[in-house]
Short mmCIF file of C-alpha atoms in Angstrom, two decimals:
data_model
loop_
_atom_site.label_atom_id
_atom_site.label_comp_id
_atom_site.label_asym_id
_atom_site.label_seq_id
_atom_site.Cartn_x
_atom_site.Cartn_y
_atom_site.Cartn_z
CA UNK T 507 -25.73 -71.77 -27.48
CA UNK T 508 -22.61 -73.30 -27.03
CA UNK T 509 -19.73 -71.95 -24.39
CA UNK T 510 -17.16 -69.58 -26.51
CA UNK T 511 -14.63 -70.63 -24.35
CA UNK T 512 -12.97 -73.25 -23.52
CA UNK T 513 -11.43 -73.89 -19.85
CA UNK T 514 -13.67 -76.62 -17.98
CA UNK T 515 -13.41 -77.87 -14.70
CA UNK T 516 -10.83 -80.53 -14.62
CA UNK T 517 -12.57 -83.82 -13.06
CA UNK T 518 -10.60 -84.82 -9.98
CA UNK T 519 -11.59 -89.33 -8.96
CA UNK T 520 -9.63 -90.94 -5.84
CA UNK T 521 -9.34 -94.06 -6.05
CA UNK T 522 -7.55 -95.79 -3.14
CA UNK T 523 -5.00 -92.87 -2.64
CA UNK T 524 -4.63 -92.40 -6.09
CA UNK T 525 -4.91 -89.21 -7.86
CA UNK T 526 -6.09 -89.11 -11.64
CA UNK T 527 -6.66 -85.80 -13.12
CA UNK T 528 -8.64 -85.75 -16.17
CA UNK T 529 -6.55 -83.20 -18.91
CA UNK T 530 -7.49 -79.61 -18.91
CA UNK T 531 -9.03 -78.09 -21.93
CA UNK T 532 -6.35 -75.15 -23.02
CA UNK T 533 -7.53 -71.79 -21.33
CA UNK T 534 -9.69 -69.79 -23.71
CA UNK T 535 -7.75 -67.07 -25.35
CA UNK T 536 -7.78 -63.63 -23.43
CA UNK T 537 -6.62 -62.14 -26.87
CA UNK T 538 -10.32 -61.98 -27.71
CA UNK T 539 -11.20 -60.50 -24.38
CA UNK T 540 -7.88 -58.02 -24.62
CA UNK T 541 -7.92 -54.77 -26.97
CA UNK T 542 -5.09 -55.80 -29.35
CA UNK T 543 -5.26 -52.47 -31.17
CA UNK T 544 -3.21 -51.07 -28.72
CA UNK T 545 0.08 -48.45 -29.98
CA UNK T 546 3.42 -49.84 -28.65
CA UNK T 547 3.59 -46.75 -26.02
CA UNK T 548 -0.10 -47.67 -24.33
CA UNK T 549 0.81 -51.40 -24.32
CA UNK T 550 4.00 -50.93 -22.34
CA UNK T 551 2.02 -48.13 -20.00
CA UNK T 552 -0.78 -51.19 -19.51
CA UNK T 553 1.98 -53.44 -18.99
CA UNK T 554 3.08 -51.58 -15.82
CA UNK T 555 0.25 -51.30 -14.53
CA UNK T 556 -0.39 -55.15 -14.60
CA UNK T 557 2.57 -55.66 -13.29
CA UNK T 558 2.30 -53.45 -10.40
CA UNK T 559 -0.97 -54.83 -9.30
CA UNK T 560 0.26 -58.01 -9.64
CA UNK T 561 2.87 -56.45 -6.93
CA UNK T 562 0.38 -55.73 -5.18
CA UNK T 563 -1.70 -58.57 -4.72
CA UNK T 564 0.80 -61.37 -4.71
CA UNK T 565 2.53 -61.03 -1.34
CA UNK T 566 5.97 -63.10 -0.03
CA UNK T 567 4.78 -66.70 0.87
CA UNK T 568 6.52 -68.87 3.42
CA UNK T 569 5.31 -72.05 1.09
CA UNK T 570 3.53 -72.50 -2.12
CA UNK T 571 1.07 -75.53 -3.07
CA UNK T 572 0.24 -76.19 -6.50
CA UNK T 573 -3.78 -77.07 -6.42
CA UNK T 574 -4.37 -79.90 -8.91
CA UNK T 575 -6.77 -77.78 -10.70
CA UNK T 576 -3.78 -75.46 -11.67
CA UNK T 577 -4.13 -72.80 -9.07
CA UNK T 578 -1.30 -71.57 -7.46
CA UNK T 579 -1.94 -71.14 -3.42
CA UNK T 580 0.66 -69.03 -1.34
CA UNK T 581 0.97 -69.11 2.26
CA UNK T 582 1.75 -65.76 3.09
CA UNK T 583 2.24 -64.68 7.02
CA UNK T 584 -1.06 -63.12 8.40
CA UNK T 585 0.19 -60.01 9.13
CA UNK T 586 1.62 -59.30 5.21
CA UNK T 587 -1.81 -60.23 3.93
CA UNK T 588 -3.31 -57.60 1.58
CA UNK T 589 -6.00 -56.23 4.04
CA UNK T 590 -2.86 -55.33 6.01
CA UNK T 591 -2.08 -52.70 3.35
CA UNK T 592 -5.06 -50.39 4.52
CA UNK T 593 -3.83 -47.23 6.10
CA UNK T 594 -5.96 -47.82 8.80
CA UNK T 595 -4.97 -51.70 9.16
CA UNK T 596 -1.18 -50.79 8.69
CA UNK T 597 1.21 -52.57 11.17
CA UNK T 598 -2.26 -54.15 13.29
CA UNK T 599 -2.47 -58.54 12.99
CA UNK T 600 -5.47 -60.09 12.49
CA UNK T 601 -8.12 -59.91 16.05
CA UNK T 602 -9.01 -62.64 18.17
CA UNK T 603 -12.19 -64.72 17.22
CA UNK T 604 -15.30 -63.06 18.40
CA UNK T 605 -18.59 -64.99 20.69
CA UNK T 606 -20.36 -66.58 18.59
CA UNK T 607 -24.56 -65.59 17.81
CA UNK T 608 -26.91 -67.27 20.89
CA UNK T 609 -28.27 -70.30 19.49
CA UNK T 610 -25.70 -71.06 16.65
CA UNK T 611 -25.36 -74.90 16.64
CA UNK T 612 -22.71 -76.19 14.32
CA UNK T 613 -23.74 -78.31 11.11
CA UNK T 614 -23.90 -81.76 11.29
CA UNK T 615 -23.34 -82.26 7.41
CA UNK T 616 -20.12 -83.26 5.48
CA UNK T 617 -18.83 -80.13 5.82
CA UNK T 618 -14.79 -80.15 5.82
CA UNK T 619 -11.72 -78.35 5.83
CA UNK T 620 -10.81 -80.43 2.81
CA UNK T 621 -13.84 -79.21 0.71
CA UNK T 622 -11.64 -77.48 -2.30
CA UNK T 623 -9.37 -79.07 -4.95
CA UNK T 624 -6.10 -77.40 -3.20
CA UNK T 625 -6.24 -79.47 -0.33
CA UNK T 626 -6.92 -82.84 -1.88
CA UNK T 627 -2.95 -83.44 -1.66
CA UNK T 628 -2.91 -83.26 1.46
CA UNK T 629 -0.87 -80.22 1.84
CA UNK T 630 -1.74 -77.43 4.13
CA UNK T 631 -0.83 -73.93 4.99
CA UNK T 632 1.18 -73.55 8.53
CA UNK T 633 -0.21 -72.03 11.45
CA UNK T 634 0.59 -67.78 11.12
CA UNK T 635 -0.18 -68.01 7.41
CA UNK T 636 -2.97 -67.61 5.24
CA UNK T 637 -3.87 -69.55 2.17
CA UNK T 638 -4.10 -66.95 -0.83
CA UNK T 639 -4.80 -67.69 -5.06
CA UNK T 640 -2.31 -66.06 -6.69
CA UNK T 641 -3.57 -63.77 -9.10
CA UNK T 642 -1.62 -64.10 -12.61
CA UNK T 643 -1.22 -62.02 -15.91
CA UNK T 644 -3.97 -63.79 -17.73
CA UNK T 645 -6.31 -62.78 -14.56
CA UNK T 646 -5.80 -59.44 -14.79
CA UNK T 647 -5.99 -59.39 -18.89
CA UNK T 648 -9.73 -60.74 -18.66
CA UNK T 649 -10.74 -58.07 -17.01
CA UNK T 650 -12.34 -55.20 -18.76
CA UNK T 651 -9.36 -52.60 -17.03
CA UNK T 652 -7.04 -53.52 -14.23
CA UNK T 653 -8.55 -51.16 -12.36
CA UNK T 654 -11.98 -53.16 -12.68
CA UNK T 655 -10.13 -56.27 -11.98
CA UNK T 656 -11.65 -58.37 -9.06
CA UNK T 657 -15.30 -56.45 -8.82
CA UNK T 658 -18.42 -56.59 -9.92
CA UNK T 659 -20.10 -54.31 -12.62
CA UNK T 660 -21.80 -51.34 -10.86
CA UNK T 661 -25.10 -52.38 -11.73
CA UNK T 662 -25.14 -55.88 -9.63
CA UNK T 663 -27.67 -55.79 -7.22
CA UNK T 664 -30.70 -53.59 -8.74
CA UNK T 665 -33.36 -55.88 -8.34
CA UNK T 666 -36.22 -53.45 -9.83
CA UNK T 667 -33.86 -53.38 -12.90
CA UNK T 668 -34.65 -55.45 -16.48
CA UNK T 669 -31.75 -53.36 -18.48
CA UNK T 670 -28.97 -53.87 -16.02
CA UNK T 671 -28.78 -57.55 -17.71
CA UNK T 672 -28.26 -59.25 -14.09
CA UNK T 673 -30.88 -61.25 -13.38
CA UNK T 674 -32.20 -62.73 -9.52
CA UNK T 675 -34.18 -65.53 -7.66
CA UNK T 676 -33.82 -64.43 -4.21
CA UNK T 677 -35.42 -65.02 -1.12
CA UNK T 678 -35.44 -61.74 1.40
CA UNK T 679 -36.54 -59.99 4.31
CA UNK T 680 -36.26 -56.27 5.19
CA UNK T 681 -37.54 -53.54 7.52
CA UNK T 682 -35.85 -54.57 10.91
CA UNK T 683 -31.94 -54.08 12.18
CA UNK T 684 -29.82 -57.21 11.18
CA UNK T 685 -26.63 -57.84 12.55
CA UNK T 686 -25.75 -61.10 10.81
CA UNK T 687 -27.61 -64.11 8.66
CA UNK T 688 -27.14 -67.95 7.93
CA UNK T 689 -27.89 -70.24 5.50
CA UNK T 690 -26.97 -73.40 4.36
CA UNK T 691 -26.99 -73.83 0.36
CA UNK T 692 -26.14 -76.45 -1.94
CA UNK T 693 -23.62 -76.10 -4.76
CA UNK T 694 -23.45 -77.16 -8.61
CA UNK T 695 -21.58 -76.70 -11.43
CA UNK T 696 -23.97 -74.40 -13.61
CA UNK T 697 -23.39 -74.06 -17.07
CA UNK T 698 -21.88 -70.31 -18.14
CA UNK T 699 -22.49 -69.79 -21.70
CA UNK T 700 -20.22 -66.16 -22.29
CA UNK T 701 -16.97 -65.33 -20.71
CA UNK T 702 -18.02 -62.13 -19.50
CA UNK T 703 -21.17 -63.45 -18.06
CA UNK T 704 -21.45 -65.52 -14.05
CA UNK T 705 -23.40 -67.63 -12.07
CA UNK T 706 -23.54 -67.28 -8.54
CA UNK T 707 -25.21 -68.28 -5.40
CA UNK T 708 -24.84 -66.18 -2.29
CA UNK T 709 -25.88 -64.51 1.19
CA UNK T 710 -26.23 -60.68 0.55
CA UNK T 711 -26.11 -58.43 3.93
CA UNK T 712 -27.08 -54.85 2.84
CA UNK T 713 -27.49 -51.69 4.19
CA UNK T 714 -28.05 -48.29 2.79
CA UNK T 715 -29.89 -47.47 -0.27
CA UNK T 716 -30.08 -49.24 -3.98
CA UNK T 717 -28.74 -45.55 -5.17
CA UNK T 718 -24.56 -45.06 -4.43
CA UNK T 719 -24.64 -45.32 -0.92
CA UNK T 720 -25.36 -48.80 -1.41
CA UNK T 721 -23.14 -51.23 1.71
CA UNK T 722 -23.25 -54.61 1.08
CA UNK T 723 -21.26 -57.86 2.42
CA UNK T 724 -21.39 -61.17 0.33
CA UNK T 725 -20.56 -64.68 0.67
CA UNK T 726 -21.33 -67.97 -1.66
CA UNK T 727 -20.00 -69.93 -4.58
CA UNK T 728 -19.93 -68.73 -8.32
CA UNK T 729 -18.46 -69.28 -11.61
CA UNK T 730 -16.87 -66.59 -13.29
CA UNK T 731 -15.05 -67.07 -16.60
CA UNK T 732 -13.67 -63.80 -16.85
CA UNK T 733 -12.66 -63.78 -12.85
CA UNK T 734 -11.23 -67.27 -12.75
CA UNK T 735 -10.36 -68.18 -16.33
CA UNK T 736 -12.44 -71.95 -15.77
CA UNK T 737 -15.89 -73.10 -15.01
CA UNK T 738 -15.18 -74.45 -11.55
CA UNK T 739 -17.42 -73.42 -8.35
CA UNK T 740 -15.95 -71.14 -6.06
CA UNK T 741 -16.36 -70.08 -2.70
CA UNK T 742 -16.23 -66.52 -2.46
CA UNK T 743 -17.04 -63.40 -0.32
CA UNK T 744 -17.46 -59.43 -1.96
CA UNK T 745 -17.70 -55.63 0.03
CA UNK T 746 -18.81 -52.66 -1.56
CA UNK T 747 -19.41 -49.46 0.25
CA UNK T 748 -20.54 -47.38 -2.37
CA UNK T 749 -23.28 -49.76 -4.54
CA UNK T 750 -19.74 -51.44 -6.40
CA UNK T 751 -18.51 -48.01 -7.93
CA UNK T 752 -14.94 -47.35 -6.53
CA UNK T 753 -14.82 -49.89 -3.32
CA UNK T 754 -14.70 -53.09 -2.28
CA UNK T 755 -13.84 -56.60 -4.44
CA UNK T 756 -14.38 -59.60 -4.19
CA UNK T 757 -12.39 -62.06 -2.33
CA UNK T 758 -8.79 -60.68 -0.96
CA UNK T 759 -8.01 -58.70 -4.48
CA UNK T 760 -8.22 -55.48 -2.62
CA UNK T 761 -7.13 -53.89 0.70
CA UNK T 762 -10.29 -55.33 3.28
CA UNK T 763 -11.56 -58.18 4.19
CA UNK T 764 -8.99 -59.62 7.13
CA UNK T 765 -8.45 -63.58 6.85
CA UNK T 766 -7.53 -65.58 9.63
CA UNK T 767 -7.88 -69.01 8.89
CA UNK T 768 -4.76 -70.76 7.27
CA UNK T 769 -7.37 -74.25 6.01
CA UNK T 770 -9.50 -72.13 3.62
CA UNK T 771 -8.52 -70.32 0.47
CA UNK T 772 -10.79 -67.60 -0.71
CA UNK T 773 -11.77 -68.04 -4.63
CA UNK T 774 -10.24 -71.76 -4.53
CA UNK T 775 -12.41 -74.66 -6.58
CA UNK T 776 -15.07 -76.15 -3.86
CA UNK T 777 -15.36 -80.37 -4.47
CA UNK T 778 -17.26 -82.09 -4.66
CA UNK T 779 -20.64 -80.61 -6.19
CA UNK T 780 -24.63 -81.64 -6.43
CA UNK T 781 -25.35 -84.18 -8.78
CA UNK T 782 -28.75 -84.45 -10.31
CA UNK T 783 -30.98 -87.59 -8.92
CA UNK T 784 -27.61 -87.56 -7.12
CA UNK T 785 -26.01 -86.49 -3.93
CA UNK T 786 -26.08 -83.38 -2.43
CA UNK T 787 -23.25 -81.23 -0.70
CA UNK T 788 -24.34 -78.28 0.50
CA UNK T 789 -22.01 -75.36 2.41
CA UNK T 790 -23.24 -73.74 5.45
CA UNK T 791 -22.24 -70.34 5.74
CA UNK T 792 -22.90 -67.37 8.74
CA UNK T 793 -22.12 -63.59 8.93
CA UNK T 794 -22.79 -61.59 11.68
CA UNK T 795 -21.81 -58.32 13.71
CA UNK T 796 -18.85 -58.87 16.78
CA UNK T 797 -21.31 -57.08 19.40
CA UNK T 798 -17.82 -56.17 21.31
CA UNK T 799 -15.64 -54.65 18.17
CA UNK T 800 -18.17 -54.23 15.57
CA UNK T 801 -16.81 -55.82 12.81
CA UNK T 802 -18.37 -58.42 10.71
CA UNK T 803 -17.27 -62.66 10.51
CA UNK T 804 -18.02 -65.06 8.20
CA UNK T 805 -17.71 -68.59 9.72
CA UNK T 806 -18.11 -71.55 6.74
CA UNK T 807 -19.24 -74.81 7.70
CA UNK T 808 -18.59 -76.38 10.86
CA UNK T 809 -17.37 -73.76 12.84
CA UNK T 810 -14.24 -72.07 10.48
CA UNK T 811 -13.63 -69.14 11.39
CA UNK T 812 -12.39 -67.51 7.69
CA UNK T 813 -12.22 -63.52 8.64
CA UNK T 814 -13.92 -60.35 9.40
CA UNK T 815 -14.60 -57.56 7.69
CA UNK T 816 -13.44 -54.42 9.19
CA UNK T 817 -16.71 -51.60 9.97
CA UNK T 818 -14.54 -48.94 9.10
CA UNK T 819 -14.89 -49.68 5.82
CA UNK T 820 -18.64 -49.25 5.90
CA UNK T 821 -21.02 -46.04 6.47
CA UNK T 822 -24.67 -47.98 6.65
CA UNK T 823 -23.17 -51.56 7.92
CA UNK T 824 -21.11 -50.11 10.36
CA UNK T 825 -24.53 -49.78 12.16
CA UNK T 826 -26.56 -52.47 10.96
CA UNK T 827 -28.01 -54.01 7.99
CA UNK T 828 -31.51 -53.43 6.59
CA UNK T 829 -32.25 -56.22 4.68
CA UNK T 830 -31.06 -59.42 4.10
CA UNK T 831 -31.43 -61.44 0.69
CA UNK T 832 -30.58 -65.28 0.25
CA UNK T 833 -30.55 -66.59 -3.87
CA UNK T 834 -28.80 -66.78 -7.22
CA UNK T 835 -27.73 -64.36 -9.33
CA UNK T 836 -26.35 -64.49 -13.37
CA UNK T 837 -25.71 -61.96 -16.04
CA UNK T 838 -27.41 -61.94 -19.13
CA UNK T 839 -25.51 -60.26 -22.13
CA UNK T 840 -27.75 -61.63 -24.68
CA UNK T 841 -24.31 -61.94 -26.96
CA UNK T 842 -26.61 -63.28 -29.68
CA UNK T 843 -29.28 -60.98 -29.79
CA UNK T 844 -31.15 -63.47 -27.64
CA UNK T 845 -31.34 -64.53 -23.32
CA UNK T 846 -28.06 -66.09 -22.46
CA UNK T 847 -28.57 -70.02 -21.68
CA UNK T 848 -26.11 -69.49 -18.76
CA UNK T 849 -27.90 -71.74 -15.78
CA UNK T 850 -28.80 -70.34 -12.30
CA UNK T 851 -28.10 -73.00 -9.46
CA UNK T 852 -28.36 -76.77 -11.07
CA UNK T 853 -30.10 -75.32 -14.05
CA UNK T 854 -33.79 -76.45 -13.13
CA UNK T 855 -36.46 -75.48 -11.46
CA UNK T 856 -37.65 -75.31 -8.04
CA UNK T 857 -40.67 -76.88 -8.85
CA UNK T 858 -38.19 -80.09 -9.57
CA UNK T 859 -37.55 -80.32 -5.78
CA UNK T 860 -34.90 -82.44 -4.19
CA UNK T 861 -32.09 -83.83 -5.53
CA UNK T 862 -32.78 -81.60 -9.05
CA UNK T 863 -33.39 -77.98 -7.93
CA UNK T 864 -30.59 -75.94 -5.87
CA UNK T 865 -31.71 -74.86 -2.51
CA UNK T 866 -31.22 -72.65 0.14
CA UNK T 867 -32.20 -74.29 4.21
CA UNK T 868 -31.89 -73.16 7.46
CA UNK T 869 -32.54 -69.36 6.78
CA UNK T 870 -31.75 -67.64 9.87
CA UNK T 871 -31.35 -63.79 10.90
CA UNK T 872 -28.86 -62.18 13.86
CA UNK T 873 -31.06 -60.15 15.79
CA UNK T 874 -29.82 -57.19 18.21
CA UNK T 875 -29.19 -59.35 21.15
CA UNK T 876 -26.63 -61.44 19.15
CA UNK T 877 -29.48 -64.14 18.78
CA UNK T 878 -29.67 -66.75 15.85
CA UNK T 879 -33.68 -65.95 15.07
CA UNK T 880 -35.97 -67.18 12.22
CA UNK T 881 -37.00 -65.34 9.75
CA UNK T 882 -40.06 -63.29 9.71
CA UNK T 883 -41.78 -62.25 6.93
CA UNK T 884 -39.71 -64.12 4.01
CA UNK T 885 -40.71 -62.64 0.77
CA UNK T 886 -39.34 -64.25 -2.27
CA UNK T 887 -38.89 -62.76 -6.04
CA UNK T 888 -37.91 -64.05 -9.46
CA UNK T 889 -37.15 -60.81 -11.83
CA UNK T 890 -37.48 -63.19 -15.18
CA UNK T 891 -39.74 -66.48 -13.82
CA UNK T 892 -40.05 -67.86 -16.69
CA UNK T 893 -36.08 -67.94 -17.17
CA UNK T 894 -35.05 -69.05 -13.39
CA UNK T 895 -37.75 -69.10 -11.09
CA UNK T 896 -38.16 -69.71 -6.91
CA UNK T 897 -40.50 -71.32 -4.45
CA UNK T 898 -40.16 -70.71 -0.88
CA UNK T 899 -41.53 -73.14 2.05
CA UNK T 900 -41.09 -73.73 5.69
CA UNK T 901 -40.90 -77.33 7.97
CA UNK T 902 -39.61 -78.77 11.38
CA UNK T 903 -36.34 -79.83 10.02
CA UNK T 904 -34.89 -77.18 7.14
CA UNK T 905 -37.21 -74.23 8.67
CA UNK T 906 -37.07 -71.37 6.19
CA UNK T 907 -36.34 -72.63 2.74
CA UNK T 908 -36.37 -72.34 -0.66
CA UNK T 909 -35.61 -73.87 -4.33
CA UNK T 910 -34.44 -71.72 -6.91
CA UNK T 911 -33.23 -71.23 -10.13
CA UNK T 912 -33.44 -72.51 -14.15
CA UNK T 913 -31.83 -73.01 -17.22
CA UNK T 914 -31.75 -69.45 -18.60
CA UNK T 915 -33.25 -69.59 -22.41
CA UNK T 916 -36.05 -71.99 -23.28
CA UNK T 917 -39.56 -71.96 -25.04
CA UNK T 918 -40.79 -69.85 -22.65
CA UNK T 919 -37.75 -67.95 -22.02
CA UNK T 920 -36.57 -66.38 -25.27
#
């Protein structure tokens, strides 16, 4: 089935300092994604309230940088930062870096500061800033309601479920206290066939039941259409307290997660990406408790520092976490009476390996003692196998492992 929208990445080549950007597709109308029916008196009333979420979200910058893949990044002073606009973060500035997990090594892969499309320029945010994607109209209009703007649909993480239309290949292990996990994964460019469908790749920290006391914390790369208004990978992170009813969001469109690096923007493009038979970048990410303050970090790569998420804004994780779960995740909305053919990772199988199927390496667990341990016990799961599937393995040099995901509808996969 072909894409019924039209935004794709744009193709960014150097060559010797030079920078060619291939033209961008027009941005598929959010008329057909926007209730047009609408009386004059409703319009201006949902007006508004764009408007004043776009208030909200888009604070005073001290510089701007136009990304060449048409995002708009704002350096806005740490302390003015939308986190800040908690009641219980009011007037505070963002905390000190916490010790890092016993046995945490740093990558030795390509991993850079420059890894998304906003800083191929060479421009950067200055130190006391932050580097946020301003969220515009046409954002907010692809969303289903602006109050649903920036989260995920309240179903996202049953994994016993078949009607929720979200559909995993994850690798996980549960029944202990976790206080952090790390992984390194690599990232594509999966196809998305629908607007309103994703594809994503992620570490899930979780706590509390699969019913609506649900906590989780989330970091990875995905494509969302309907989120970002393009096809490009993203590096993002997501909080729910309450299994993604009325908290949390993802990235920093809502009052929570606290960023305090000024190199990394949260929901910018990540470049470059896997090819197949090709090279392969992978991203290494870690989250784990602050022993002394109890909040949780996410550190990306080689040792960047990107934020914390308050505990406060927890019940089960402000304790521990009870499982943690490693994969790829996509949405089916069968918008043609049959399984999307949105891809999952590169859009083969594991059983393709190297250099063909996406991976996750380097599983690792934070124990109680603030220790970087191996996993015990790794249990892995495809819900629909014969649509995206995953095969799990363990050696000297990428320890706990898997490959994972598919192309979505095939013979075997109707």
């Amino acid at each position: 089935m072909a894409s019924s929208y039209s935004n794709p990445c744009p193709i960014i080549v150097f060559f010797v300092g030079f920078l060619f950007l291939a033209p961008i597709s027009p941005a598929f109308s959010s008329s057909s994604l926007v209730n047009t029916t609408l009386r004059p008196g409703e319009e201006l009333l949902k007006f508004r309230r764009i408007r004043a979420h776009l208030k909200r979200l888009n604070k005073p910058s001290l510089k701007t940088i136009q990304s060449p893949d048409g995002d708009i990044i704002d350096c806005v002073p740490s302390h003015l930062q939308p986190a800040f606009d908690h009641p219980m973060l009011k007037g505070q500035k963002p905390l000190d870096p916490p010790e890092r997990p016993k046995g945490h090594k740093n990558p030795s892969g390509i991993m850079e500061e420059s890894f998304q499309r906003w800083r191929m320029s060479g421009e950067s945010c200055p130190e006391g800033t932050v580097p946020i994607k301003r969220t515009k109209e046409e954002d907010i209009l692809r969303a289903s309601s602006v109050r649903r703007f920036g989260r995920k649909p309240a179903t996202s993480l049953r994994r016993d479920s078949t009607s929720s239309g979200h559909e995993h290949a994850v690798g996980y292990v549960m029944g202990d206290q976790y206080y952090g996990a790390k992984a390194s994964l690599n990232v594509w460019a999966p196809k998305v066939t629908s607007p309103s469908e994703f594809s994503l790749s992620q570490i899930w920290v979780i706590s509390g039941s699969f019913g609506d006391d649900l906590n989780t914390i989330e970091a990875g790369w995905q494509i969302s259409p309907q989120l970002y208004g393009d096809d490009c990978p993203r590096f993002f992170t997501y909080w729910t307290t309450d299994a993604y009813q009325a908290t949390g969001c993802y990235n920093l469109l809502c009052s929570g997660f606290v960023q305090t690096n000024n190199k990394i923007a949260i929901g910018a493009a990540i470049s470059p990406t896997s090819s197949y038979t090709g090279g392969q970048f992978d991203i290494s990410l870690l989250v784990w408790k602050d022993p002394k303050h109890g909040n949780w970090w996410l550190e990306f790569g080689s040792g960047l520092l990107v934020g914390y998420w308050p505990s406060f804004l927890f019940s089960h994780l402000a304790e521990h976490a009870s499982m943690v779960q490693f994969g790829g995740e996509i949405v089916n909305t069968r918008t043609s009476g049959f399984h999307t053919s949105t891809q999952m990772g590169s859009g083969h199988f594991a059983g393709e390996g190297f250099g063909r199927a996406s991976y996750f390496r380097n599983m690792q667990v934070v124990d109680w003692d603030n220790s970087l341990v191996p996993l015990t016990n790794l249990r892995v799961l495809a819900d629909h196998p014969n649509c995206y599937d995953i095969q799990g393995g363990i050696n000297a040099v990428w320890g706990n492992y898997f490959y994972y995901g598919g192309p979505g509808r095939n013979v075997r996969c109707p």
